[in-house]
Amino acid sequence: PFASSFDEAQRQEVLALVGQRVLLQTAGSFNSCHAEVFDAALLPAPEQARLLAHKAVPAVEVVTPRVAGAFVEDVADLDVADRDIVGGKAANYSVLRDAIADNAPDAAAVTFDAYDAFFADADVDVDSVMDAIGSGAAVDAATALQQLPALRQQVEAHRLNATDAATLLAALAAKFDPNVKLRFRSSTNAEDGERFTAAGLYDSFSGCLADDLDDDDDGPARCNPDQDDERGALRAMARVYASFFNDNAVLERRRREI
């Protein structure tokens, strides 16, 4: 929980506790909020230990990826056990498609095969950057903030090679209207699980298959003529992959020792 106090007396009481272990308790709604801050030393030692135990970071289940043999899978053909080929978010979405199809739009999942193909020929030194940042208690936030922007730019600028791109685009075009924008979202092998949702860590982007299939780089965007430049699906996919290296995403994964 967190809160911002507008009461000057309370602000001074809180500032007097800087450097000490405190207990923060908040309650409220959009219209009102109540907050109290206590010196934790006022609690008996066993109670302090019980509360501190809740701060322990639970282990995250990281599913080992397996080869799917395809770049795209129809979500209708998936179930939750397929997290190892399409990630937690896409696999779990299959449950919604089964249960409330009228309120869960049709979807396809880009597999980990495509992710591996994307980075196989990308001139991006991911491993050395991740190693420099560290993990767990050794997370080096300063190093991350310095190195990650350049890494994101490199990933955003990269594209699947022509052969793999053609295979992926053909699979998507067989399922979706190329002239209607598609929304690309993250789905990782540690995402949308019982102990780690990864909510808000990654970015989503829209892309137009027709821009990739028209054999030129000239605008305007075929799915949105108001945009002067093309906004292809491959571009959107690269930007989603780049968001894997968002500052908060990297720091949170390292904190959770993923």
XYZ file of N, CA, C and O in Angstrom, residues 31-213:
732
model
N -12.740 8.078 -3.256
C -13.206 9.343 -2.696
C -12.596 9.678 -1.347
O -12.643 10.830 -0.910
N -12.065 8.701 -0.658
C -11.502 8.966 0.667
C -10.397 7.966 0.958
O -10.342 6.886 0.377
N -9.532 8.347 1.874
C -8.403 7.485 2.220
C -8.033 7.714 3.683
O -8.098 8.843 4.187
N -7.670 6.635 4.355
C -7.205 6.719 5.737
C -5.876 5.992 5.806
O -5.729 4.894 5.273
N -4.914 6.609 6.439
C -3.597 5.993 6.546
C -3.031 6.207 7.939
O -3.222 7.278 8.540
N -2.357 5.202 8.433
C -1.675 5.289 9.725
C -0.288 4.697 9.587
O -0.089 3.704 8.875
N 0.663 5.304 10.268
C 2.035 4.821 10.266
C 2.469 4.626 11.716
O 2.337 5.543 12.539
N 2.977 3.439 12.019
C 3.390 3.113 13.386
C 4.867 2.751 13.409
O 5.395 2.191 12.443
N 5.512 3.054 14.505
C 6.859 2.549 14.745
C 6.740 1.057 15.012
O 6.081 0.630 15.960
N 7.344 0.221 14.162
C 7.205 -1.229 14.302
C 7.769 -1.738 15.615
O 7.403 -2.827 16.068
N 8.651 -0.952 16.261
C 9.223 -1.379 17.545
C 8.154 -1.485 18.621
O 8.374 -2.120 19.661
N 6.973 -0.877 18.392
C 5.895 -0.968 19.365
C 5.262 -2.355 19.380
O 4.553 -2.707 20.331
N 5.491 -3.129 18.336
C 4.926 -4.478 18.259
C 5.843 -5.483 18.941
O 7.070 -5.339 18.909
N 5.283 -6.522 19.546
C 6.124 -7.595 20.112
C 6.971 -8.238 19.013
O 6.555 -8.297 17.843
N 8.146 -8.718 19.379
C 9.065 -9.295 18.398
C 8.434 -10.421 17.573
O 8.627 -10.473 16.349
N 7.655 -11.340 18.179
C 7.036 -12.407 17.366
C 6.083 -11.848 16.307
O 6.006 -12.381 15.199
N 5.369 -10.770 16.666
C 4.440 -10.177 15.700
C 5.208 -9.495 14.568
O 4.797 -9.562 13.394
N 6.319 -8.854 14.902
C 7.153 -8.257 13.852
C 7.643 -9.331 12.887
O 7.603 -9.158 11.658
N 8.090 -10.461 13.433
C 8.596 -11.551 12.595
C 7.496 -12.106 11.699
O 7.729 -12.429 10.531
N 6.272 -12.206 12.238
C 5.160 -12.744 11.449
C 4.843 -11.832 10.274
O 4.611 -12.287 9.146
N 4.849 -10.523 10.532
C 4.567 -9.578 9.455
C 5.686 -9.561 8.415
O 5.430 -9.497 7.210
N 6.936 -9.613 8.875
C 8.060 -9.586 7.941
C 8.067 -10.820 7.039
O 8.529 -10.760 5.899
N 7.533 -11.939 7.566
C 7.492 -13.158 6.752
C 6.646 -12.961 5.503
O 6.867 -13.604 4.470
N 5.655 -12.045 5.582
C 4.807 -11.787 4.418
C 5.556 -11.045 3.313
O 5.089 -11.000 2.171
N 6.691 -10.450 3.656
C 7.455 -9.705 2.658
C 8.345 -10.624 1.818
O 8.931 -10.179 0.826
N 8.458 -11.875 2.215
C 9.291 -12.805 1.445
C 8.745 -12.937 0.027
O 7.538 -13.069 -0.187
N 9.619 -12.876 -0.946
C 9.207 -12.960 -2.348
C 9.028 -14.426 -2.728
O 9.989 -15.202 -2.662
N 7.824 -14.841 -3.110
C 7.602 -16.252 -3.456
C 8.288 -16.618 -4.756
O 8.466 -15.776 -5.651
N 8.687 -17.857 -4.861
C 9.325 -18.335 -6.082
C 8.335 -18.282 -7.240
O 7.149 -18.533 -7.083
N 8.839 -17.926 -8.404
C 8.007 -17.818 -9.602
C 8.195 -19.063 -10.462
O 9.326 -19.507 -10.683
N 7.085 -19.604 -10.936
C 7.174 -20.749 -11.841
C 7.538 -20.250 -13.236
O 6.803 -19.470 -13.840
N 8.677 -20.699 -13.731
C 9.114 -20.351 -15.077
C 9.039 -21.611 -15.923
O 9.736 -22.593 -15.661
N 8.180 -21.595 -16.921
C 7.959 -22.768 -17.755
C 9.066 -22.882 -18.793
O 9.430 -21.896 -19.438
N 9.620 -24.056 -18.940
C 10.658 -24.276 -19.943
C 10.033 -24.317 -21.334
O 9.165 -25.144 -21.603
N 10.437 -23.414 -22.230
C 9.843 -23.394 -23.568
C 10.160 -24.666 -24.359
O 11.214 -25.276 -24.171
N 9.261 -25.040 -25.243
C 9.527 -26.137 -26.168
C 9.214 -25.679 -27.585
O 8.502 -24.693 -27.792
N 9.754 -26.380 -28.527
C 9.573 -26.033 -29.933
C 8.152 -26.367 -30.362
O 7.670 -27.478 -30.145
N 7.477 -25.399 -30.975
C 6.107 -25.617 -31.431
C 6.062 -26.171 -32.847
O 5.112 -26.857 -33.225
N 7.086 -25.849 -33.637
C 7.082 -26.283 -35.022
C 6.298 -25.360 -35.929
O 6.068 -25.671 -37.092
N 5.865 -24.225 -35.390
C 5.116 -23.229 -36.163
C 5.282 -21.880 -35.485
O 5.564 -21.794 -34.293
N 5.100 -20.819 -36.262
C 5.217 -19.476 -35.706
C 3.904 -18.967 -35.125
O 3.902 -18.059 -34.293
N 2.779 -19.512 -35.560
C 1.464 -19.029 -35.133
C 0.573 -20.211 -34.781
O 0.538 -21.207 -35.505
N -0.140 -20.080 -33.669
C -1.114 -21.082 -33.253
C -2.449 -20.393 -33.017
O -2.501 -19.294 -32.439
N -3.532 -21.013 -33.451
C -4.877 -20.503 -33.178
C -5.178 -20.732 -31.708
O -5.030 -21.854 -31.205
N -5.586 -19.692 -30.991
C -5.867 -19.827 -29.561
C -6.974 -20.853 -29.317
O -6.985 -21.526 -28.282
N -7.878 -21.011 -30.273
C -8.957 -21.994 -30.119
C -8.415 -23.410 -30.009
O -9.087 -24.293 -29.473
N -7.198 -23.621 -30.497
C -6.604 -24.964 -30.457
C -5.695 -25.157 -29.250
O -5.073 -26.216 -29.117
N -5.608 -24.156 -28.387
C -4.701 -24.217 -27.245
C -5.452 -24.513 -25.955
O -6.673 -24.411 -25.878
N -4.685 -24.873 -24.912
C -5.217 -24.916 -23.556
C -4.111 -24.454 -22.618
O -3.003 -24.121 -23.068
N -4.380 -24.426 -21.319
C -3.418 -23.850 -20.374
C -2.097 -24.613 -20.340
O -1.072 -24.062 -19.936
N -2.113 -25.863 -20.775
C -0.878 -26.648 -20.769
C 0.093 -26.185 -21.844
O 1.267 -26.588 -21.836
N -0.372 -25.338 -22.756
C 0.477 -24.889 -23.860
C 1.276 -23.642 -23.518
O 1.796 -22.973 -24.423
N 1.404 -23.330 -22.248
C 2.225 -22.193 -21.835
C 3.667 -22.335 -22.301
O 4.374 -21.349 -22.454
N 4.097 -23.583 -22.526
C 5.492 -23.788 -22.914
C 5.754 -23.493 -24.381
O 6.905 -23.513 -24.819
N 4.708 -23.194 -25.176
C 4.944 -22.802 -26.568
C 4.450 -21.388 -26.873
O 4.944 -20.758 -27.807
N 3.488 -20.877 -26.078
C 2.945 -19.539 -26.371
C 2.942 -18.607 -25.165
O 2.572 -17.439 -25.291
N 3.353 -19.084 -23.989
C 3.361 -18.222 -22.813
C 2.047 -18.240 -22.054
O 1.013 -18.682 -22.565
N 2.087 -17.728 -20.834
C 0.942 -17.812 -19.943
C -0.272 -17.028 -20.382
O -1.405 -17.505 -20.287
N -0.066 -15.799 -20.876
C -1.218 -14.962 -21.221
C -2.009 -15.564 -22.378
O -3.235 -15.629 -22.342
N -1.308 -15.999 -23.421
C -1.991 -16.572 -24.586
C -2.657 -17.898 -24.241
O -3.787 -18.165 -24.658
N -1.964 -18.739 -23.470
C -2.537 -20.039 -23.110
C -3.771 -19.863 -22.231
O -4.788 -20.540 -22.421
N -3.700 -18.945 -21.276
C -4.844 -18.723 -20.394
C -6.017 -18.090 -21.131
O -7.180 -18.296 -20.765
N -5.718 -17.331 -22.172
C -6.797 -16.710 -22.949
C -7.679 -17.769 -23.615
O -8.857 -17.518 -23.887
N -7.118 -18.932 -23.845
C -7.916 -20.005 -24.440
C -9.088 -20.383 -23.538
O -10.143 -20.808 -24.029
N -8.914 -20.209 -22.230
C -10.005 -20.501 -21.292
C -11.165 -19.530 -21.515
O -12.339 -19.921 -21.517
N -10.842 -18.245 -21.720
C -11.888 -17.258 -21.986
C -12.575 -17.538 -23.316
O -13.794 -17.378 -23.438
N -11.800 -17.931 -24.307
C -12.399 -18.235 -25.608
C -13.395 -19.393 -25.492
O -14.432 -19.407 -26.148
N -13.085 -20.353 -24.639
C -13.990 -21.497 -24.441
C -15.220 -21.103 -23.638
O -16.327 -21.571 -23.912
N -15.012 -20.229 -22.658
C -16.093 -19.937 -21.710
C -16.998 -18.798 -22.169
O -18.226 -18.875 -21.988
N -16.430 -17.746 -22.727
C -17.220 -16.566 -23.100
C -16.796 -16.076 -24.478
O -16.361 -14.941 -24.644
N -16.927 -16.937 -25.469
C -16.442 -16.617 -26.812
C -17.035 -15.331 -27.364
O -16.361 -14.595 -28.099
N -18.288 -15.027 -27.015
C -18.925 -13.821 -27.547
C -18.294 -12.551 -26.998
O -18.462 -11.467 -27.579
N -17.612 -12.660 -25.872
C -17.001 -11.488 -25.249
C -15.473 -11.587 -25.186
O -14.830 -10.798 -24.489
N -14.916 -12.547 -25.889
C -13.469 -12.719 -25.946
C -13.088 -12.826 -27.417
O -13.250 -13.882 -28.035
N -12.619 -11.748 -28.031
C -12.341 -11.735 -29.473
C -11.422 -12.867 -29.911
O -10.566 -13.326 -29.142
N -11.618 -13.297 -31.147
C -10.772 -14.322 -31.736
C -9.316 -13.887 -31.664
O -9.002 -12.699 -31.762
N -8.426 -14.845 -31.493
C -7.016 -14.495 -31.301
C -6.114 -15.603 -31.821
O -6.522 -16.763 -31.955
N -4.888 -15.218 -32.108
C -3.834 -16.161 -32.453
C -2.647 -15.891 -31.550
O -2.498 -14.784 -31.021
N -1.820 -16.889 -31.354
C -0.648 -16.745 -30.498
C 0.611 -16.909 -31.334
O 0.745 -17.891 -32.077
N 1.513 -15.955 -31.231
C 2.836 -16.078 -31.850
C 3.708 -16.880 -30.897
O 3.846 -16.526 -29.723
N 4.280 -17.965 -31.364
C 4.976 -18.904 -30.486
C 6.384 -18.438 -30.128
O 6.917 -17.487 -30.700
N 6.974 -19.172 -29.193
C 8.365 -18.902 -28.832
C 9.314 -19.207 -29.990
O 10.448 -18.715 -30.016
N 8.871 -20.020 -30.945
C 9.694 -20.271 -32.131
C 10.009 -18.958 -32.845
O 11.131 -18.737 -33.313
N 8.999 -18.085 -32.949
C 9.195 -16.806 -33.621
C 10.133 -15.913 -32.821
O 10.969 -15.192 -33.389
N 9.987 -15.938 -31.500
C 10.882 -15.152 -30.640
C 12.326 -15.600 -30.838
O 13.237 -14.780 -30.994
N 12.543 -16.927 -30.839
C 13.901 -17.448 -31.031
C 14.446 -17.068 -32.403
O 15.617 -16.707 -32.541
N 13.587 -17.153 -33.430
C 14.018 -16.793 -34.776
C 14.360 -15.305 -34.860
O 15.319 -14.914 -35.531
N 13.587 -14.489 -34.179
C 13.813 -13.041 -34.190
C 15.187 -12.709 -33.627
O 15.940 -11.920 -34.203
N 15.532 -13.311 -32.490
C 16.791 -12.964 -31.832
C 17.984 -13.757 -32.358
O 19.130 -13.413 -32.060
N 17.709 -14.806 -33.145
C 18.810 -15.637 -33.635
C 19.773 -14.859 -34.504
O 20.991 -15.093 -34.459
N 19.245 -13.928 -35.310
C 20.116 -13.160 -36.190
C 20.115 -11.669 -35.863
O 20.494 -10.836 -36.678
N 19.665 -11.345 -34.655
C 19.668 -9.944 -34.219
C 21.022 -9.597 -33.611
O 21.562 -10.351 -32.812
N 21.559 -8.470 -34.004
C 22.854 -8.024 -33.484
C 22.624 -7.299 -32.160
O 22.880 -6.101 -32.023
N 22.138 -8.073 -31.187
C 21.775 -7.512 -29.881
C 22.433 -8.350 -28.803
O 22.196 -9.562 -28.711
N 23.261 -7.736 -27.975
C 23.993 -8.453 -26.935
C 23.182 -8.467 -25.645
O 23.491 -7.773 -24.681
N 22.115 -9.274 -25.651
C 21.201 -9.310 -24.510
C 21.877 -9.892 -23.274
O 21.769 -9.354 -22.172
N 22.594 -10.995 -23.434
C 23.141 -11.713 -22.280
C 24.094 -10.858 -21.456
O 24.032 -10.866 -20.220
N 24.969 -10.128 -22.110
C 25.947 -9.341 -21.349
C 25.267 -8.224 -20.573
O 25.666 -7.891 -19.458
N 24.203 -7.634 -21.156
C 23.467 -6.584 -20.452
C 22.766 -7.170 -19.227
O 22.825 -6.608 -18.127
N 22.111 -8.319 -19.410
C 21.414 -8.939 -18.283
C 22.394 -9.352 -17.188
O 22.118 -9.207 -15.996
N 23.536 -9.883 -17.569
C 24.535 -10.290 -16.575
C 25.053 -9.085 -15.801
O 25.305 -9.169 -14.595
N 25.188 -7.963 -16.474
C 25.706 -6.760 -15.816
C 24.719 -6.227 -14.785
O 25.117 -5.644 -13.769
N 23.427 -6.440 -15.046
C 22.405 -5.910 -14.135
C 22.354 -6.700 -12.844
O 22.118 -6.161 -11.764
N 22.581 -8.010 -12.910
C 22.529 -8.839 -11.714
C 21.124 -9.311 -11.419
O 20.194 -9.109 -12.196
N 20.949 -9.993 -10.281
C 19.635 -10.513 -9.921
C 19.481 -10.545 -8.404
O 20.441 -10.439 -7.659
N 18.211 -10.709 -7.952
C 17.937 -10.773 -6.530
C 18.416 -9.532 -5.811
O 18.198 -8.408 -6.258
N 19.112 -9.744 -4.699
C 19.605 -8.618 -3.907
C 20.702 -7.855 -4.632
O 21.038 -6.735 -4.258
N 21.266 -8.462 -5.694
C 22.387 -7.840 -6.399
C 21.947 -6.998 -7.588
O 22.772 -6.593 -8.390
N 20.636 -6.740 -7.720
C 20.154 -5.947 -8.848
C 20.814 -4.571 -8.843
O 20.821 -3.877 -7.832
N 21.383 -4.214 -9.978
C 22.048 -2.921 -10.132
C 21.145 -2.030 -10.972
O 21.203 -2.042 -12.198
N 20.292 -1.247 -10.315
C 19.321 -0.422 -11.027
C 20.002 0.614 -11.902
O 19.567 0.884 -13.019
N 21.089 1.191 -11.419
C 21.767 2.233 -12.181
C 22.280 1.683 -13.506
O 22.154 2.319 -14.556
N 22.858 0.495 -13.470
C 23.362 -0.124 -14.700
C 22.228 -0.383 -15.672
O 22.355 -0.155 -16.879
N 21.102 -0.850 -15.154
C 19.949 -1.143 -16.014
C 19.468 0.110 -16.718
O 19.244 0.116 -17.930
N 19.311 1.174 -15.967
C 18.783 2.403 -16.535
C 19.717 2.991 -17.580
O 19.286 3.675 -18.499
N 21.005 2.710 -17.463
C 21.962 3.227 -18.432
C 21.981 2.405 -19.721
O 22.107 2.952 -20.819
N 21.861 1.095 -19.611
C 22.073 0.225 -20.753
C 20.789 -0.170 -21.488
O 20.831 -0.496 -22.675
N 19.655 -0.161 -20.803
C 18.440 -0.683 -21.413
C 17.887 0.166 -22.553
O 17.368 -0.394 -23.529
N 17.932 1.506 -22.516
C 17.388 2.267 -23.644
C 18.020 1.901 -24.986
O 17.322 1.739 -25.983
N 19.333 1.757 -25.017
C 20.012 1.391 -26.260
C 19.622 -0.005 -26.705
O 19.451 -0.271 -27.906
N 19.454 -0.906 -25.740
C 19.046 -2.269 -26.066
C 17.648 -2.287 -26.672
O 17.390 -2.964 -27.675
N 16.738 -1.512 -26.105
C 15.380 -1.430 -26.649
C 15.399 -0.882 -28.081
O 14.674 -1.372 -28.958
N 16.204 0.121 -28.323
C 16.283 0.699 -29.667
C 16.784 -0.329 -30.674
O 16.285 -0.404 -31.810
N 17.766 -1.128 -30.273
C 18.289 -2.152 -31.168
C 17.221 -3.188 -31.508
O 17.082 -3.596 -32.661
N 16.470 -3.601 -30.505
C 15.443 -4.614 -30.734
C 14.316 -4.039 -31.592
O 13.820 -4.698 -32.513
N 13.906 -2.814 -31.322
C 12.839 -2.185 -32.108
C 13.209 -2.071 -33.577
O 12.352 -2.175 -34.455
N 14.479 -1.850 -33.860
C 14.915 -1.653 -35.243
C 15.076 -2.963 -36.004
O 15.121 -2.957 -37.236
N 15.143 -4.088 -35.275
C 15.379 -5.367 -35.935
C 14.077 -5.943 -36.483
O 12.989 -5.643 -35.998
N 14.194 -6.785 -37.514
C 13.050 -7.484 -38.087
C 13.412 -8.943 -38.330
O 14.587 -9.287 -38.514
N 12.411 -9.786 -38.345
C 12.611 -11.174 -38.746
C 13.232 -11.214 -40.136
O 12.954 -10.350 -40.976
N 14.055 -12.234 -40.402
C 14.599 -12.357 -41.749
C 13.463 -12.614 -42.732
O 12.356 -13.007 -42.354
N 13.735 -12.380 -44.008
C 12.675 -12.391 -45.027
C 11.921 -13.715 -45.080
O 10.685 -13.737 -45.203
N 12.631 -14.823 -44.967
C 11.975 -16.133 -45.057
C 11.031 -16.365 -43.891
O 9.867 -16.754 -44.071
N 11.522 -16.119 -42.689
C 10.683 -16.321 -41.500
C 9.539 -15.321 -41.465
O 8.425 -15.656 -41.057
N 9.805 -14.093 -41.895
C 8.755 -13.075 -41.911
C 7.623 -13.493 -42.842
O 6.440 -13.349 -42.514
N 7.977 -14.012 -43.996
C 6.953 -14.440 -44.952
C 6.101 -15.565 -44.377
O 4.873 -15.590 -44.562
N 6.744 -16.491 -43.673
C 6.013 -17.603 -43.062
C 5.042 -17.103 -41.998
O 3.874 -17.512 -41.948
N 5.513 -16.210 -41.138
C 4.669 -15.686 -40.071
C 3.513 -14.853 -40.627
O 2.362 -15.011 -40.209
N 3.807 -13.991 -41.580
C 2.774 -13.127 -42.151
C 1.705 -13.946 -42.868
O 0.504 -13.639 -42.778
N 2.121 -14.980 -43.557
C 1.151 -15.824 -44.257
C 0.214 -16.515 -43.261
O -0.997 -16.632 -43.511
N 0.761 -16.959 -42.132
C -0.067 -17.615 -41.125
C -1.072 -16.656 -40.519
O -2.235 -17.009 -40.292
N -0.651 -15.418 -40.266
C -1.566 -14.421 -39.704
C -2.605 -13.990 -40.734
O -3.790 -13.825 -40.417
N -2.180 -13.823 -41.989
C -3.104 -13.382 -43.037
C -4.148 -14.442 -43.350
O -5.245 -14.123 -43.823
N -3.821 -15.708 -43.085
C -4.786 -16.780 -43.314
C -5.903 -16.753 -42.281
O -6.979 -17.316 -42.492
N -5.663 -16.073 -41.169
C -6.646 -16.035 -40.089
C -7.340 -14.688 -39.966
O -8.520 -14.615 -39.603
N -6.635 -13.599 -40.264
C -7.175 -12.263 -40.042
C -7.215 -11.453 -41.343
O -6.400 -11.677 -42.240
N -8.118 -10.515 -41.393
C -8.199 -9.589 -42.521
C -6.948 -8.707 -42.506
O -6.719 -7.967 -41.538
N -6.127 -8.732 -43.559
C -4.883 -7.949 -43.550
C -5.110 -6.444 -43.450
O -4.183 -5.708 -43.077
N -6.314 -5.972 -43.759
C -6.587 -4.533 -43.735
C -7.194 -4.054 -42.423
O -7.632 -2.910 -42.317
N -7.225 -4.929 -41.428
C -7.718 -4.568 -40.099
C -6.559 -4.685 -39.113
O -5.862 -5.701 -39.078
N -6.342 -3.646 -38.324
C -5.212 -3.646 -37.397
C -5.303 -4.805 -36.398
O -6.372 -5.131 -35.894
N -4.159 -5.393 -36.118
C -4.045 -6.420 -35.094
C -3.340 -5.822 -33.880
O -2.449 -4.990 -34.016
N -3.747 -6.271 -32.708
C -3.108 -5.807 -31.469
C -2.153 -6.891 -30.991
O -2.562 -8.032 -30.759
N -0.888 -6.540 -30.851
C 0.127 -7.485 -30.393
C 0.416 -7.237 -28.921
O 0.694 -6.115 -28.515
N 0.358 -8.310 -28.135
C 0.571 -8.206 -26.690
C 1.630 -9.218 -26.248
O 1.921 -10.183 -26.945
N 2.164 -8.996 -25.070
C 3.184 -9.905 -24.546
C 2.541 -11.197 -24.043
O 1.369 -11.236 -23.671
N 3.337 -12.261 -24.051
C 2.940 -13.522 -23.415
C 4.220 -14.306 -23.189
O 4.790 -14.854 -24.123
N 4.689 -14.328 -21.945
C 5.991 -14.924 -21.658
C 5.843 -16.212 -20.857
O 4.775 -16.542 -20.349
N 6.951 -16.924 -20.733
C 6.927 -18.196 -20.010
C 6.971 -18.014 -18.499
O 7.036 -19.000 -17.757
N 6.919 -16.759 -18.024
C 6.792 -16.504 -16.584
C 5.647 -15.544 -16.315
O 5.557 -14.967 -15.240
N 4.756 -15.375 -17.285
C 3.717 -14.348 -17.209
C 2.342 -14.966 -16.954
O 2.054 -16.068 -17.402
N 1.491 -14.198 -16.244
C 0.110 -14.608 -16.022
C 0.037 -15.921 -15.251
O -0.825 -16.759 -15.503
N 0.957 -16.079 -14.289
C 0.965 -17.277 -13.460
C 0.383 -16.996 -12.087
O -0.043 -15.878 -11.775
N 0.384 -18.009 -11.248
C -0.218 -17.872 -9.919
C 0.540 -16.885 -9.040
O -0.051 -16.174 -8.241
N 1.851 -16.808 -9.204
C 2.670 -15.970 -8.331
C 3.293 -14.767 -9.031
O 4.006 -13.992 -8.416
N 3.034 -14.630 -10.328
C 3.637 -13.513 -11.057
C 2.778 -13.230 -12.285
O 2.745 -14.026 -13.217
N 2.071 -12.091 -12.279
C 1.219 -11.763 -13.415
C 1.961 -10.967 -14.474
O 1.618 -11.026 -15.652
N 2.976 -10.204 -14.057
C 3.721 -9.297 -14.949
C 2.840 -8.172 -15.478
O 3.176 -7.527 -16.468
N 1.708 -7.928 -14.839
C 0.783 -6.884 -15.304
C 1.469 -5.526 -15.324
O 2.116 -5.118 -14.358
N 1.336 -4.832 -16.443
C 1.866 -3.484 -16.568
C 3.337 -3.385 -16.892
O 3.852 -2.281 -17.073
N 4.029 -4.517 -16.991
C 5.474 -4.456 -17.233
C 5.821 -4.315 -18.710
O 6.836 -3.717 -19.063
N 4.985 -4.879 -19.576
C 5.277 -4.888 -21.003
C 4.288 -4.017 -21.765
O 3.243 -3.661 -21.248
N 4.610 -3.702 -23.013
C 3.777 -2.808 -23.820
C 3.102 -3.570 -24.957
O 3.624 -4.573 -25.450
N 1.936 -3.068 -25.368
C 1.200 -3.620 -26.499
C 1.209 -2.618 -27.647
O 1.203 -1.404 -27.425
N 1.213 -3.135 -28.886
C 1.246 -2.269 -30.063
C 0.368 -2.851 -31.163
O 0.191 -4.068 -31.250
N -0.164 -1.971 -31.994
C -1.002 -2.391 -33.124
C -0.176 -2.410 -34.403
O 0.746 -1.605 -34.584
N -0.541 -3.339 -35.298
C 0.159 -3.444 -36.571
C -0.778 -3.888 -37.677
O -1.796 -4.539 -37.419
N -0.431 -3.542 -38.890
C -1.273 -3.806 -40.061
C -0.562 -4.776 -41.000
O 0.509 -4.472 -41.526
N -1.151 -5.948 -41.202
C -0.548 -6.941 -42.086
C -0.391 -6.412 -43.506
O 0.599 -6.698 -44.190
N -1.364 -5.619 -43.960
C -1.317 -5.110 -45.333
C -0.081 -4.265 -45.574
O 0.455 -4.249 -46.697
N 0.414 -3.561 -44.562
C 1.623 -2.752 -44.726
C 2.850 -3.629 -44.959
O 3.798 -3.216 -45.627
N 2.846 -4.833 -44.369
C 3.966 -5.753 -44.568
C 3.850 -6.514 -45.883
O 4.862 -6.962 -46.436
N 2.648 -6.672 -46.385
C 2.415 -7.505 -47.563
C 2.397 -6.726 -48.870
O 2.248 -7.329 -49.943
